[in-house]
């Protein structure tokens, strides 16, 4: 038996199996209730299979009045959960659906492997890069403060 196992080909097994979806980026955008990217500020384990993430400094595709967004996903990608970075780091672009009671959720099967907002620009008329706006504000504030301090000296 051991000899048979050593000579057997190795197969990769994946727990999460999404039906093949040959959709365009535009179709994924239409299916999503929200598309967001932000800084991961908190991770809460709900149970052994579910994680609750909190994002701040949001960039969104569809209009969102909140500055903080929280969503549920499965604990790992084998259960179709969305992988997230460590707290304090910026997330990848996440496609969300709104579930019962207004809760946001993310599934690996709903994600599109894109690397930048430029790829979404044609599909996101209300693209709101909040994190970029706050960065620009800080960049303008620093020279102003330095100039003001220089005048006081």
GROMACS .gro file of N, CA and C in nm:
model
  459
    1UNK      N    1   0.083  -0.119   0.000
    1UNK     CA    2   0.000   0.000   0.000
    1UNK      C    3   0.087   0.125   0.000
    2UNK      N    4   0.193   0.126   0.076
    2UNK     CA    5   0.280   0.242   0.084
    2UNK      C    6   0.342   0.271  -0.054
    3UNK      N    7   0.383   0.167  -0.125
    3UNK     CA    8   0.443   0.185  -0.257
    3UNK      C    9   0.341   0.246  -0.353
    4UNK      N   10   0.217   0.203  -0.346
    4UNK     CA   11   0.113   0.257  -0.434
    4UNK      C   12   0.088   0.406  -0.406
    5UNK      N   13   0.092   0.445  -0.280
    5UNK     CA   14   0.069   0.586  -0.247
    5UNK      C   15   0.186   0.674  -0.289
    6UNK      N   16   0.306   0.622  -0.280
    6UNK     CA   17   0.423   0.701  -0.320
    6UNK      C   18   0.421   0.726  -0.470
    7UNK      N   19   0.380   0.629  -0.547
    7UNK     CA   20   0.379   0.643  -0.692
    7UNK      C   21   0.254   0.711  -0.746
    8UNK      N   22   0.154   0.736  -0.661
    8UNK     CA   23   0.029   0.797  -0.707
    8UNK      C   24   0.049   0.945  -0.737
    9UNK      N   25  -0.018   0.996  -0.842
    9UNK     CA   26  -0.006   1.139  -0.871
    9UNK      C   27  -0.074   1.221  -0.762
   10UNK      N   28  -0.018   1.340  -0.737
   10UNK     CA   29  -0.074   1.427  -0.634
   10UNK      C   30  -0.180   1.516  -0.696
   11UNK      N   31  -0.298   1.518  -0.637
   11UNK     CA   32  -0.407   1.603  -0.683
   11UNK      C   33  -0.427   1.715  -0.582
   12UNK      N   34  -0.456   1.832  -0.633
   12UNK     CA   35  -0.484   1.945  -0.546
   12UNK      C   36  -0.633   1.944  -0.517
   13UNK      N   37  -0.668   1.954  -0.390
   13UNK     CA   38  -0.807   1.955  -0.349
   13UNK      C   39  -0.840   2.092  -0.292
   14UNK      N   40  -0.949   2.149  -0.339
   14UNK     CA   41  -0.993   2.277  -0.288
   14UNK      C   42  -1.130   2.260  -0.226
   15UNK      N   43  -1.148   2.313  -0.105
   15UNK     CA   44  -1.276   2.300  -0.036
   15UNK      C   45  -1.383   2.392  -0.094
   16UNK      N   46  -1.345   2.510  -0.136
   16UNK     CA   47  -1.440   2.605  -0.192
   16UNK      C   48  -1.450   2.579  -0.341
   17UNK      N   49  -1.568   2.547  -0.387
   17UNK     CA   50  -1.582   2.527  -0.532
   17UNK      C   51  -1.695   2.614  -0.583
   18UNK      N   52  -1.657   2.717  -0.654
   18UNK     CA   53  -1.754   2.806  -0.717
   18UNK      C   54  -1.781   2.750  -0.856
   19UNK      N   55  -1.903   2.759  -0.899
   19UNK     CA   56  -1.932   2.718  -1.036
   19UNK      C   57  -1.855   2.810  -1.129
   20UNK      N   58  -1.803   2.758  -1.238
   20UNK     CA   59  -1.730   2.847  -1.331
   20UNK      C   60  -1.819   2.964  -1.372
   21UNK      N   61  -1.767   3.082  -1.353
   21UNK     CA   62  -1.842   3.203  -1.386
   21UNK      C   63  -1.764   3.281  -1.489
   22UNK      N   64  -1.807   3.275  -1.611
   22UNK     CA   65  -1.740   3.347  -1.718
   22UNK      C   66  -1.805   3.482  -1.737
   23UNK      N   67  -1.795   3.564  -1.633
   23UNK     CA   68  -1.858   3.695  -1.634
   23UNK      C   69  -1.753   3.803  -1.661
   24UNK      N   70  -1.800   3.914  -1.713
   24UNK     CA   71  -1.712   4.028  -1.735
   24UNK      C   72  -1.701   4.107  -1.605
   25UNK      N   73  -1.605   4.199  -1.599
   25UNK     CA   74  -1.592   4.285  -1.481
   25UNK      C   75  -1.722   4.362  -1.460
   26UNK      N   76  -1.781   4.412  -1.568
   26UNK     CA   77  -1.906   4.486  -1.560
   26UNK      C   78  -2.019   4.405  -1.498
   27UNK      N   79  -2.026   4.276  -1.530
   27UNK     CA   80  -2.130   4.189  -1.472
   27UNK      C   81  -2.106   4.167  -1.323
   28UNK      N   82  -1.980   4.152  -1.284
   28UNK     CA   83  -1.950   4.139  -1.141
   28UNK      C   84  -1.986   4.266  -1.066
   29UNK      N   85  -1.957   4.382  -1.125
   29UNK     CA   86  -1.992   4.509  -1.062
   29UNK      C   87  -2.142   4.519  -1.043
   30UNK      N   88  -2.218   4.480  -1.144
   30UNK     CA   89  -2.364   4.484  -1.135
   30UNK      C   90  -2.416   4.390  -1.027
   31UNK      N   91  -2.357   4.273  -1.013
   31UNK     CA   92  -2.400   4.176  -0.912
   31UNK      C   93  -2.370   4.221  -0.770
   32UNK      N   94  -2.263   4.296  -0.752
   32UNK     CA   95  -2.221   4.337  -0.618
   32UNK      C   96  -2.310   4.450  -0.567
   33UNK      N   97  -2.342   4.446  -0.438
   33UNK     CA   98  -2.415   4.556  -0.376
   33UNK      C   99  -2.319   4.669  -0.340
   34UNK      N  100  -2.192   4.635  -0.320
   34UNK     CA  101  -2.090   4.735  -0.291
   34UNK      C  102  -1.954   4.677  -0.327
   35UNK      N  103  -1.864   4.763  -0.367
   35UNK     CA  104  -1.725   4.725  -0.394
   35UNK      C  105  -1.641   4.823  -0.314
   36UNK      N  106  -1.552   4.770  -0.233
   36UNK     CA  107  -1.483   4.855  -0.137
   36UNK      C  108  -1.338   4.811  -0.119
   37UNK      N  109  -1.256   4.908  -0.082
   37UNK     CA  110  -1.119   4.881  -0.039
   37UNK      C  111  -1.094   4.972   0.080
   38UNK      N  112  -1.023   4.923   0.179
   38UNK     CA  113  -0.997   5.006   0.296
   38UNK      C  114  -0.889   4.948   0.383
   39UNK      N  115  -0.862   5.018   0.491
   39UNK     CA  116  -0.763   4.973   0.588
   39UNK      C  117  -0.832   4.881   0.688
   40UNK      N  118  -0.778   4.763   0.707
   40UNK     CA  119  -0.836   4.669   0.803
   40UNK      C  120  -0.806   4.720   0.944
   41UNK      N  121  -0.913   4.751   1.019
   41UNK     CA  122  -0.891   4.807   1.153
   41UNK      C  123  -0.926   4.710   1.265
   42UNK      N  124  -1.006   4.607   1.234
   42UNK     CA  125  -1.043   4.513   1.339
   42UNK      C  126  -1.086   4.380   1.278
   43UNK      N  127  -1.055   4.272   1.350
   43UNK     CA  128  -1.097   4.137   1.311
   43UNK      C  129  -1.160   4.072   1.432
   44UNK      N  130  -1.282   4.022   1.417
   44UNK     CA  131  -1.351   3.954   1.526
   44UNK      C  132  -1.395   3.816   1.478
   45UNK      N  133  -1.356   3.714   1.551
   45UNK     CA  134  -1.401   3.579   1.517
   45UNK      C  135  -1.540   3.560   1.575
   46UNK      N  136  -1.637   3.531   1.488
   46UNK     CA  137  -1.776   3.513   1.531
   46UNK      C  138  -1.796   3.373   1.585
   47UNK      N  139  -1.749   3.275   1.512
   47UNK     CA  140  -1.753   3.135   1.555
   47UNK      C  141  -1.637   3.065   1.484
   48UNK      N  142  -1.635   2.933   1.487
   48UNK     CA  143  -1.520   2.863   1.429
   48UNK      C  144  -1.515   2.871   1.277
   49UNK      N  145  -1.623   2.919   1.212
   49UNK     CA  146  -1.626   2.926   1.067
   49UNK      C  147  -1.641   3.067   1.010
   50UNK      N  148  -1.666   3.166   1.093
   50UNK     CA  149  -1.700   3.300   1.044
   50UNK      C  150  -1.614   3.408   1.110
   51UNK      N  151  -1.575   3.507   1.029
   51UNK     CA  152  -1.496   3.619   1.075
   51UNK      C  153  -1.570   3.749   1.039
   52UNK      N  154  -1.558   3.849   1.124
   52UNK     CA  155  -1.621   3.980   1.105
   52UNK      C  156  -1.508   4.082   1.091
   53UNK      N  157  -1.498   4.146   0.974
   53UNK     CA  158  -1.392   4.243   0.947
   53UNK      C  159  -1.446   4.385   0.951
   54UNK      N  160  -1.363   4.480   0.996
   54UNK     CA  161  -1.397   4.621   0.996
   54UNK      C  162  -1.294   4.695   0.911
   55UNK      N  163  -1.343   4.771   0.812
   55UNK     CA  164  -1.258   4.850   0.724
   55UNK      C  165  -1.283   4.999   0.747
   56UNK      N  166  -1.176   5.079   0.744
   56UNK     CA  167  -1.185   5.224   0.753
   56UNK      C  168  -1.108   5.283   0.635
   57UNK      N  169  -1.107   5.416   0.622
   57UNK     CA  170  -1.038   5.484   0.510
   57UNK      C  171  -1.084   5.424   0.378
   58UNK      N  172  -1.213   5.425   0.356
   58UNK     CA  173  -1.275   5.353   0.246
   58UNK      C  174  -1.262   5.422   0.111
   59UNK      N  175  -1.244   5.339   0.010
   59UNK     CA  176  -1.263   5.378  -0.129
   59UNK      C  177  -1.376   5.288  -0.177
   60UNK      N  178  -1.483   5.348  -0.234
   60UNK     CA  179  -1.599   5.269  -0.272
   60UNK      C  180  -1.637   5.291  -0.418
   61UNK      N  181  -1.703   5.193  -0.474
   61UNK     CA  182  -1.749   5.201  -0.613
   61UNK      C  183  -1.890   5.258  -0.618
   62UNK      N  184  -1.973   5.214  -0.528
   62UNK     CA  185  -2.113   5.257  -0.525
   62UNK      C  186  -2.133   5.347  -0.403
   63UNK      N  187  -2.224   5.439  -0.413
   63UNK     CA  188  -2.243   5.539  -0.307
   63UNK      C  189  -2.260   5.472  -0.171
   64UNK      N  190  -2.182   5.521  -0.075
   64UNK     CA  191  -2.186   5.471   0.062
   64UNK      C  192  -2.164   5.590   0.154
   65UNK      N  193  -2.258   5.613   0.244
   65UNK     CA  194  -2.249   5.729   0.333
   65UNK      C  195  -2.166   5.702   0.458
   66UNK      N  196  -2.130   5.579   0.482
   66UNK     CA  197  -2.055   5.543   0.602
   66UNK      C  198  -1.905   5.561   0.579
   67UNK      N  199  -1.833   5.588   0.686
   67UNK     CA  200  -1.687   5.597   0.679
   67UNK      C  201  -1.621   5.469   0.730
   68UNK      N  202  -1.702   5.381   0.787
   68UNK     CA  203  -1.655   5.251   0.836
   68UNK      C  204  -1.749   5.146   0.779
   69UNK      N  205  -1.694   5.034   0.735
   69UNK     CA  206  -1.777   4.927   0.682
   69UNK      C  207  -1.736   4.797   0.749
   70UNK      N  208  -1.835   4.719   0.790
   70UNK     CA  209  -1.810   4.590   0.854
   70UNK      C  210  -1.876   4.481   0.772
   71UNK      N  211  -1.806   4.368   0.756
   71UNK     CA  212  -1.865   4.258   0.679
   71UNK      C  213  -1.821   4.123   0.734
   72UNK      N  214  -1.904   4.024   0.704
   72UNK     CA  215  -1.879   3.886   0.743
   72UNK      C  216  -1.822   3.810   0.624
   73UNK      N  217  -1.740   3.711   0.653
   73UNK     CA  218  -1.694   3.618   0.552
   73UNK      C  219  -1.656   3.488   0.623
   74UNK      N  220  -1.643   3.381   0.545
   74UNK     CA  221  -1.601   3.254   0.604
   74UNK      C  222  -1.457   3.268   0.654
   75UNK      N  223  -1.421   3.185   0.750
   75UNK     CA  224  -1.293   3.196   0.821
   75UNK      C  225  -1.171   3.179   0.730
   76UNK      N  226  -1.185   3.103   0.621
   76UNK     CA  227  -1.070   3.085   0.532
   76UNK      C  228  -1.117   3.060   0.389
   77UNK      N  229  -1.023   3.063   0.296
   77UNK     CA  230  -1.059   3.049   0.155
   77UNK      C  231  -1.109   2.908   0.121
   78UNK      N  232  -1.073   2.809   0.200
   78UNK     CA  233  -1.126   2.674   0.176
   78UNK      C  234  -1.277   2.668   0.199
   79UNK      N  235  -1.328   2.762   0.279
   79UNK     CA  236  -1.472   2.772   0.305
   79UNK      C  237  -1.535   2.886   0.225
   80UNK      N  238  -1.464   2.933   0.123
   80UNK     CA  239  -1.506   3.044   0.036
   80UNK      C  240  -1.497   3.180   0.104
   81UNK      N  241  -1.413   3.190   0.207
   81UNK     CA  242  -1.393   3.318   0.273
   81UNK      C  243  -1.292   3.403   0.197
   82UNK      N  244  -1.305   3.534   0.211
   82UNK     CA  245  -1.215   3.629   0.145
   82UNK      C  246  -1.092   3.649   0.234
   83UNK      N  247  -0.975   3.634   0.176
   83UNK     CA  248  -0.850   3.657   0.250
   83UNK      C  249  -0.829   3.806   0.271
   84UNK      N  250  -0.790   3.842   0.390
   84UNK     CA  251  -0.766   3.982   0.424
   84UNK      C  252  -0.625   3.996   0.481
   85UNK      N  253  -0.569   4.118   0.473
   85UNK     CA  254  -0.434   4.140   0.527
   85UNK      C  255  -0.439   4.149   0.679
   86UNK      N  256  -0.327   4.182   0.740
   86UNK     CA  257  -0.322   4.201   0.884
   86UNK      C  258  -0.380   4.338   0.919
   87UNK      N  259  -0.421   4.354   1.042
   87UNK     CA  260  -0.476   4.481   1.089
   87UNK      C  261  -0.376   4.593   1.062
   88UNK      N  262  -0.427   4.705   1.009
   88UNK     CA  263  -0.344   4.819   0.977
   88UNK      C  264  -0.302   4.825   0.831
   89UNK      N  265  -0.320   4.715   0.758
   89UNK     CA  266  -0.283   4.712   0.618
   89UNK      C  267  -0.406   4.734   0.530
   90UNK      N  268  -0.382   4.778   0.406
   90UNK     CA  269  -0.492   4.803   0.311
   90UNK      C  270  -0.534   4.671   0.248
   91UNK      N  271  -0.665   4.653   0.240
   91UNK     CA  272  -0.721   4.530   0.183
   91UNK      C  273  -0.714   4.533   0.031
   92UNK      N  274  -0.739   4.417  -0.028
   92UNK     CA  275  -0.760   4.414  -0.171
   92UNK      C  276  -0.899   4.470  -0.198
   93UNK      N  277  -0.938   4.483  -0.322
   93UNK     CA  278  -1.071   4.532  -0.356
   93UNK      C  279  -1.169   4.418  -0.331
   94UNK      N  280  -1.271   4.444  -0.249
   94UNK     CA  281  -1.365   4.339  -0.205
   94UNK      C  282  -1.505   4.367  -0.259
   95UNK      N  283  -1.564   4.267  -0.321
   95UNK     CA  284  -1.702   4.275  -0.370
   95UNK      C  285  -1.793   4.222  -0.260
   96UNK      N  286  -1.892   4.301  -0.223
   96UNK     CA  287  -1.980   4.266  -0.111
   96UNK      C  288  -2.125   4.253  -0.156
   97UNK      N  289  -2.199   4.173  -0.082
   97UNK     CA  290  -2.343   4.163  -0.100
   97UNK      C  291  -2.409   4.197   0.033
   98UNK      N  292  -2.524   4.260   0.025
   98UNK     CA  293  -2.595   4.294   0.148
   98UNK      C  294  -2.696   4.184   0.177
   99UNK      N  295  -2.683   4.127   0.294
   99UNK     CA  296  -2.769   4.016   0.334
   99UNK      C  297  -2.882   4.066   0.424
  100UNK      N  298  -2.953   3.974   0.484
  100UNK     CA  299  -3.065   4.011   0.571
  100UNK      C  300  -3.020   4.103   0.683
  101UNK      N  301  -3.107   4.187   0.727
  101UNK     CA  302  -3.083   4.283   0.835
  101UNK      C  303  -2.970   4.381   0.801
  102UNK      N  304  -2.945   4.402   0.672
  102UNK     CA  305  -2.846   4.501   0.630
  102UNK      C  306  -2.701   4.461   0.648
  103UNK      N  307  -2.675   4.338   0.681
  103UNK     CA  308  -2.537   4.294   0.702
  103UNK      C  309  -2.467   4.273   0.569
  104UNK      N  310  -2.342   4.316   0.563
  104UNK     CA  311  -2.259   4.295   0.445
  104UNK      C  312  -2.187   4.162   0.457
  105UNK      N  313  -2.171   4.092   0.344
  105UNK     CA  314  -2.094   3.968   0.345
  105UNK      C  315  -2.012   3.959   0.217
  106UNK      N  316  -1.905   3.881   0.224
  106UNK     CA  317  -1.817   3.861   0.109
  106UNK      C  318  -1.789   3.713   0.093
  107UNK      N  319  -1.791   3.668  -0.030
  107UNK     CA  320  -1.761   3.529  -0.064
  107UNK      C  321  -1.652   3.527  -0.170
  108UNK      N  322  -1.565   3.430  -0.160
  108UNK     CA  323  -1.458   3.415  -0.259
  108UNK      C  324  -1.516   3.402  -0.400
  109UNK      N  325  -1.634   3.344  -0.412
  109UNK     CA  326  -1.696   3.322  -0.543
  109UNK      C  327  -1.742   3.451  -0.610
  110UNK      N  328  -1.756   3.559  -0.534
  110UNK     CA  329  -1.802   3.687  -0.589
  110UNK      C  330  -1.688   3.782  -0.624
  111UNK      N  331  -1.564   3.742  -0.600
  111UNK     CA  332  -1.450   3.832  -0.618
  111UNK      C  333  -1.396   3.825  -0.761
  112UNK      N  334  -1.346   3.938  -0.808
  112UNK     CA  335  -1.284   3.947  -0.940
  112UNK      C  336  -1.136   3.980  -0.918
  113UNK      N  337  -1.047   3.904  -0.977
  113UNK     CA  338  -0.904   3.930  -0.956
  113UNK      C  339  -0.856   4.052  -1.034
  114UNK      N  340  -0.878   4.170  -0.981
  114UNK     CA  341  -0.827   4.292  -1.043
  114UNK      C  342  -0.732   4.357  -0.945
  115UNK      N  343  -0.643   4.439  -0.995
  115UNK     CA  344  -0.540   4.496  -0.909
  115UNK      C  345  -0.553   4.646  -0.886
  116UNK      N  346  -0.639   4.714  -0.962
  116UNK     CA  347  -0.647   4.858  -0.943
  116UNK      C  348  -0.787   4.911  -0.971
  117UNK      N  349  -0.814   5.028  -0.915
  117UNK     CA  350  -0.943   5.093  -0.936
  117UNK      C  351  -0.959   5.139  -1.080
  118UNK      N  352  -0.848   5.160  -1.151
  118UNK     CA  353  -0.858   5.204  -1.290
  118UNK      C  354  -0.935   5.103  -1.374
  119UNK      N  355  -0.922   4.975  -1.342
  119UNK     CA  356  -0.996   4.873  -1.415
  119UNK      C  357  -1.146   4.882  -1.389
  120UNK      N  358  -1.185   4.940  -1.274
  120UNK     CA  359  -1.326   4.953  -1.239
  120UNK      C  360  -1.386   5.087  -1.281
  121UNK      N  361  -1.302   5.184  -1.312
  121UNK     CA  362  -1.348   5.320  -1.341
  121UNK      C  363  -1.465   5.324  -1.440
  122UNK      N  364  -1.464   5.251  -1.550
  122UNK     CA  365  -1.576   5.259  -1.643
  122UNK      C  366  -1.709   5.209  -1.585
  123UNK      N  367  -1.703   5.129  -1.482
  123UNK     CA  368  -1.824   5.068  -1.425
  123UNK      C  369  -1.869   5.134  -1.295
  124UNK      N  370  -1.789   5.226  -1.243
  124UNK     CA  371  -1.817   5.287  -1.113
  124UNK      C  372  -1.831   5.439  -1.128
  125UNK      N  373  -1.948   5.485  -1.168
  125UNK     CA  374  -1.964   5.629  -1.189
  125UNK      C  375  -1.950   5.710  -1.060
  126UNK      N  376  -1.980   5.649  -0.946
  126UNK     CA  377  -1.969   5.723  -0.819
  126UNK      C  378  -1.846   5.682  -0.741
  127UNK      N  379  -1.738   5.653  -0.811
  127UNK     CA  380  -1.614   5.612  -0.746
  127UNK      C  381  -1.570   5.721  -0.648
  128UNK      N  382  -1.559   5.683  -0.521
  128UNK     CA  383  -1.525   5.780  -0.417
  128UNK      C  384  -1.399   5.736  -0.344
  129UNK      N  385  -1.285   5.780  -0.387
  129UNK     CA  386  -1.161   5.742  -0.318
  129UNK      C  387  -1.138   5.824  -0.192
  130UNK      N  388  -1.210   5.791  -0.085
  130UNK     CA  389  -1.200   5.865   0.041
  130UNK      C  390  -1.058   5.863   0.096
  131UNK      N  391  -0.993   5.748   0.087
  131UNK     CA  392  -0.858   5.739   0.144
  131UNK      C  393  -0.762   5.830   0.068
  132UNK      N  394  -0.781   5.847  -0.062
  132UNK     CA  395  -0.695   5.936  -0.140
  132UNK      C  396  -0.720   6.081  -0.098
  133UNK      N  397  -0.845   6.116  -0.075
  133UNK     CA  398  -0.878   6.254  -0.035
  133UNK      C  399  -0.815   6.288   0.099
  134UNK      N  400  -0.819   6.195   0.193
  134UNK     CA  401  -0.760   6.225   0.323
  134UNK      C  402  -0.608   6.235   0.314
  135UNK      N  403  -0.546   6.158   0.225
  135UNK     CA  404  -0.402   6.167   0.205
  135UNK      C  405  -0.365   6.302   0.147
  136UNK      N  406  -0.441   6.347   0.047
  136UNK     CA  407  -0.414   6.477  -0.014
  136UNK      C  408  -0.427   6.587   0.091
  137UNK      N  409  -0.529   6.579   0.175
  137UNK     CA  410  -0.549   6.679   0.280
  137UNK      C  411  -0.429   6.686   0.373
  138UNK      N  412  -0.375   6.571   0.412
  138UNK     CA  413  -0.258   6.571   0.500
  138UNK      C  414  -0.136   6.626   0.428
  139UNK      N  415  -0.123   6.597   0.298
  139UNK     CA  416  -0.008   6.648   0.223
  139UNK      C  417  -0.012   6.800   0.215
  140UNK      N  418  -0.130   6.860   0.207
  140UNK     CA  419  -0.142   7.005   0.201
  140UNK      C  420  -0.125   7.068   0.339
  141UNK      N  421  -0.164   6.999   0.442
  141UNK     CA  422  -0.158   7.054   0.577
  141UNK      C  423  -0.014   7.070   0.626
  142UNK      N  424   0.071   6.975   0.599
  142UNK     CA  425   0.209   6.978   0.649
  142UNK      C  426   0.284   7.102   0.601
  143UNK      N  427   0.287   7.133   0.468
  143UNK     CA  428   0.358   7.255   0.427
  143UNK      C  429   0.298   7.382   0.489
  144UNK      N  430   0.166   7.386   0.505
  144UNK     CA  431   0.102   7.503   0.564
  144UNK      C  432   0.149   7.523   0.708
  145UNK      N  433   0.153   7.417   0.786
  145UNK     CA  434   0.197   7.426   0.926
  145UNK      C  435   0.343   7.468   0.932
  146UNK      N  436   0.428   7.410   0.847
  146UNK     CA  437   0.569   7.447   0.846
  146UNK      C  438   0.588   7.594   0.809
  147UNK      N  439   0.512   7.641   0.710
  147UNK     CA  440   0.520   7.782   0.671
  147UNK      C  441   0.477   7.872   0.787
  148UNK      N  442   0.369   7.835   0.856
  148UNK     CA  443   0.320   7.914   0.969
  148UNK      C  444   0.424   7.918   1.081
  149UNK      N  445   0.488   7.806   1.110
  149UNK     CA  446   0.593   7.803   1.213
  149UNK      C  447   0.712   7.889   1.173
  150UNK      N  448   0.746   7.887   1.045
  150UNK     CA  449   0.855   7.970   0.995
  150UNK      C  450   0.825   8.118   1.017
  151UNK      N  451   0.701   8.159   0.995
  151UNK     CA  452   0.662   8.299   1.014
  151UNK      C  453   0.673   8.341   1.161
  152UNK      N  454   0.644   8.250   1.252
  152UNK     CA  455   0.651   8.280   1.393
  152UNK      C  456   0.795   8.297   1.442
  153UNK      N  457   0.887   8.233   1.376
  153UNK     CA  458   1.029   8.244   1.416
  153UNK      C  459   1.079   8.374   1.369
   0.00000   0.00000   0.00000
